């Protein structure tokens, strides 16, 4: 009898100490199908995938995994590869010091006699690259490739090991629009050759463009699976969040904008060019622009991480000289960096440790720790930010992305700066946590904090900001008013973001 | 997975319980080792022998505590053995040239601090890998020892000085008192000051530490200075114990110091480590040597066994962590 589904996961449960993260999940995918797997962070997507990939064990004696009708026992990563499961993780896992061919054949090198047969490996690599529509030499070093091409190399590697099921975890998070198109073209080709694709993403538009069907997880339970034709974005969101979400950007009450508290004049360095703007108390200013427009570089310069060649900075009217992060913090600036894992968090340490690291002087006086204060601090921000955790002693690496981001926010809220620089505060964060983070940002503004909000999500910029600064290639190309009654147009922002005008109109 | 109200916070963070929980594996190994030696030999479980073991352990424990500091910030200090030799020679030569005992010791400790300052400054300000910097200086420093002593040991005629390493107070060897005081001071520094907290941050994620406004360079220099001072302290105690400053003293001690720290749960990748764990690690290594001596096992075989024990212990620990990560 022919099986309808190529992959059948049935009754899959997973219990971590103190929490059931997957509850008898049914998940079936056909050959040649692109299945989107959606859900908030912490819903259990990555746990499910890690069970499929042999990284986690499922709870014993509960579920089964069948592949092409045969029961599969997947205990190790090698087992998963043997069953034709290829997982492409969000972070690129290639050795970037080696060539494409080296990477493709890593661990399964071809030998001619006792020595490596490089010629054959290069020939086969080249063939598969051509198949993928990649116009590069297989002898190119991976570090010389764009992120999109590196991702293609990862897919090629999965294909080379005869993967019949390919899982892609947020494959587009660091790709440009054209690169995404390129990737989608390849996904369609893979589909044609009968490969089952499980596609994990938070980007609704992409899902509806590329997927055949969508499965939605919430709190470790499978909420439902349907074809994209039968679903709408709103429906998917409400299934993910478990409530209607028409008002995620809703502000309660009006926020008073006060006097100027930060003024940047003629800021320039290698990456940014003559930047002028100001922030007022209680004001949220959005920074829009394409990737590489210099927004993060501007933030780093203001925060003293990168050197400034010329220009002046005024805080509450007073000229200040910020040389390093300590200076910035002393002058009341807090920076939530773009990449929370490498720049914002101490993953191996506890939530308590992370929220208190900037304000140690408040509870460690020379020698001796005021434990009560420390615990109160951690408790205060865990509660205020509703961080989902087992205890403040939990290590941050075991939190979901949204909760990790809240820990970074909590760290800076504890430091209580007057000026918050938020760099992509909702990247990789699910809809529910996004709504919570938006409310936190409003809350900061309401307290009279000035917020510099860098975001690549147009919706976020337009709905949150009081004003919008648009940057292009290191310069400010436009500053737009954006109050609740007259919102800036997306086209207008795009016009400035692509360098539409040479001079900033202040 | 639920929100925690404030009153639940702090439960299960009793430091004594946490200490036993974190060091369970190595503590069991230590007890098992003691049990086996107590049965297998008549002489292990005697007050005399145990005090001798403890005294022998002190030298390595000083170095291992310093090494733990350096490993926590993600570095390594291979100069510790050479500092032992150089500071031992220095303190004895100073006294022989007429300097009083206290200033001589202080100068030796400052010498250790200076070596740490050099290590730390090169590492923090040039970005050279700590392994290379300290490996190179380890060689240079050893050469300096030979050069100033002309390769001969320098005998100490100061009898008060030799009491430090050989004397007893209330029946307990004096180095043990020095170790206890050192361990307490270092624990306070590590757990009860901003400096200590920030060490874990720098080793855990240097980038995030920079964004949190931590002065990484200054901290790095200070940590290497601490390691240098503790190494010099070990050198002074050892010179006193041997009634002389010997240019070969401390040769290869860095290996035992690293082993003790790693056995005690310090991570080679930085960010993780405790003083208590390291001292237990030093105890395991010391008791193992002592036991093998009592069992009349040749020193050649001892070297082989010690190496294998470290591989086994650390391997066991890693396997345990990996298993926990899967479940």
mmCIF file of C-alpha atoms in Angstrom, chain A residues 14 16 18-19 54-57 75 300 303 305 325-326 329 335 341-346 348-349 353 356-357 360-361 363-364 366-369 371 374-376 379 383 386 389-390 392-393 412, chain B residues 1-6 8-13 15 188 191-215 267 269-272 325-327:
data_model
loop_
_atom_site.group_PDB
_atom_site.id
_atom_site.type_symbol
_atom_site.label_atom_id
_atom_site.label_comp_id
_atom_site.label_asym_id
_atom_site.label_seq_id
_atom_site.Cartn_x
_atom_site.Cartn_y
_atom_site.Cartn_z
ATOM 1 C CA UNK A 14 8.948 15.657 25.303
ATOM 2 C CA UNK A 16 12.063 18.702 30.319
ATOM 3 C CA UNK A 18 9.485 20.771 35.235
ATOM 4 C CA UNK A 19 7.891 21.408 31.861
ATOM 5 C CA UNK A 54 18.483 13.127 16.694
ATOM 6 C CA UNK A 55 19.676 15.937 18.947
ATOM 7 C CA UNK A 56 17.041 15.309 21.641
ATOM 8 C CA UNK A 57 15.483 12.035 22.757
ATOM 9 C CA UNK A 75 18.898 8.237 18.433
ATOM 10 C CA UNK A 300 27.618 51.774 18.147
ATOM 11 C CA UNK A 303 27.341 54.140 22.609
ATOM 12 C CA UNK A 305 31.801 51.024 20.950
ATOM 13 C CA UNK A 325 30.578 51.997 26.761
ATOM 14 C CA UNK A 326 31.322 52.996 30.369
ATOM 15 C CA UNK A 329 26.280 54.256 30.529
ATOM 16 C CA UNK A 335 21.995 49.873 24.270
ATOM 17 C CA UNK A 341 23.416 36.051 21.752
ATOM 18 C CA UNK A 342 26.830 37.411 20.905
ATOM 19 C CA UNK A 343 26.498 40.958 22.227
ATOM 20 C CA UNK A 344 23.746 41.047 24.791
ATOM 21 C CA UNK A 345 23.732 37.938 26.924
ATOM 22 C CA UNK A 346 25.884 35.730 29.074
ATOM 23 C CA UNK A 348 25.935 30.225 30.402
ATOM 24 C CA UNK A 349 24.927 32.367 33.349
ATOM 25 C CA UNK A 353 23.250 37.315 36.768
ATOM 26 C CA UNK A 356 22.186 42.614 37.347
ATOM 27 C CA UNK A 357 25.523 42.813 35.530
ATOM 28 C CA UNK A 360 26.499 45.712 40.294
ATOM 29 C CA UNK A 361 27.368 48.874 42.222
ATOM 30 C CA UNK A 363 24.195 45.852 45.573
ATOM 31 C CA UNK A 364 27.892 45.132 45.780
ATOM 32 C CA UNK A 366 33.322 47.077 47.766
ATOM 33 C CA UNK A 367 33.071 43.652 49.371
ATOM 34 C CA UNK A 368 29.862 41.785 50.090
ATOM 35 C CA UNK A 369 26.765 41.087 48.050
ATOM 36 C CA UNK A 371 21.550 39.147 48.087
ATOM 37 C CA UNK A 374 19.874 41.195 43.932
ATOM 38 C CA UNK A 375 16.931 38.793 44.195
ATOM 39 C CA UNK A 376 14.440 41.621 44.347
ATOM 40 C CA UNK A 379 12.213 39.255 40.515
ATOM 41 C CA UNK A 383 7.638 39.958 36.703
ATOM 42 C CA UNK A 386 6.673 38.354 32.289
ATOM 43 C CA UNK A 389 11.222 30.708 33.369
ATOM 44 C CA UNK A 390 11.525 28.006 35.994
ATOM 45 C CA UNK A 392 15.809 33.291 38.228
ATOM 46 C CA UNK A 393 18.599 30.758 38.678
ATOM 47 C CA UNK A 412 18.963 47.850 30.681
ATOM 48 C CA UNK B 1 7.242 27.235 33.338
ATOM 49 C CA UNK B 2 5.477 29.961 35.212
ATOM 50 C CA UNK B 3 6.045 33.363 36.557
ATOM 51 C CA UNK B 4 7.856 33.291 39.825
ATOM 52 C CA UNK B 5 6.830 35.555 42.600
ATOM 53 C CA UNK B 6 9.550 37.167 44.634
ATOM 54 C CA UNK B 8 10.277 31.878 45.753
ATOM 55 C CA UNK B 9 13.495 33.420 44.592
ATOM 56 C CA UNK B 10 16.579 32.289 46.403
ATOM 57 C CA UNK B 11 15.184 28.887 47.329
ATOM 58 C CA UNK B 12 17.778 26.217 46.582
ATOM 59 C CA UNK B 13 20.601 28.693 46.391
ATOM 60 C CA UNK B 15 25.833 28.011 48.884
ATOM 61 C CA UNK B 188 35.670 36.978 48.629
ATOM 62 C CA UNK B 191 32.083 35.986 44.757
ATOM 63 C CA UNK B 192 31.611 39.154 46.746
ATOM 64 C CA UNK B 193 33.006 41.930 44.567
ATOM 65 C CA UNK B 194 32.087 43.550 41.299
ATOM 66 C CA UNK B 195 35.483 42.566 40.014
ATOM 67 C CA UNK B 196 34.708 38.858 40.508
ATOM 68 C CA UNK B 197 31.299 39.087 38.872
ATOM 69 C CA UNK B 198 32.758 40.841 35.909
ATOM 70 C CA UNK B 199 35.420 38.166 35.492
ATOM 71 C CA UNK B 200 32.663 35.655 34.760
ATOM 72 C CA UNK B 201 31.122 38.096 32.299
ATOM 73 C CA UNK B 202 34.358 38.622 30.377
ATOM 74 C CA UNK B 203 34.996 34.883 30.137
ATOM 75 C CA UNK B 204 31.381 34.093 29.355
ATOM 76 C CA UNK B 205 30.906 36.547 26.491
ATOM 77 C CA UNK B 206 33.528 39.192 25.925
ATOM 78 C CA UNK B 207 31.377 41.094 23.467
ATOM 79 C CA UNK B 208 28.399 41.292 25.769
ATOM 80 C CA UNK B 209 30.752 42.346 28.564
ATOM 81 C CA UNK B 210 31.996 45.239 26.433
ATOM 82 C CA UNK B 211 28.402 46.300 25.719
ATOM 83 C CA UNK B 212 27.686 46.127 29.441
ATOM 84 C CA UNK B 213 30.341 48.754 30.014
ATOM 85 C CA UNK B 214 32.968 46.478 31.559
ATOM 86 C CA UNK B 215 36.592 47.580 31.183
ATOM 87 C CA UNK B 267 35.881 25.476 32.021
ATOM 88 C CA UNK B 269 36.383 28.014 27.458
ATOM 89 C CA UNK B 270 36.048 30.560 30.211
ATOM 90 C CA UNK B 271 33.148 31.771 32.291
ATOM 91 C CA UNK B 272 32.940 28.826 34.692
ATOM 92 C CA UNK B 325 21.643 18.395 27.488
ATOM 93 C CA UNK B 326 19.893 15.613 25.557
ATOM 94 C CA UNK B 327 17.237 14.829 28.137
#
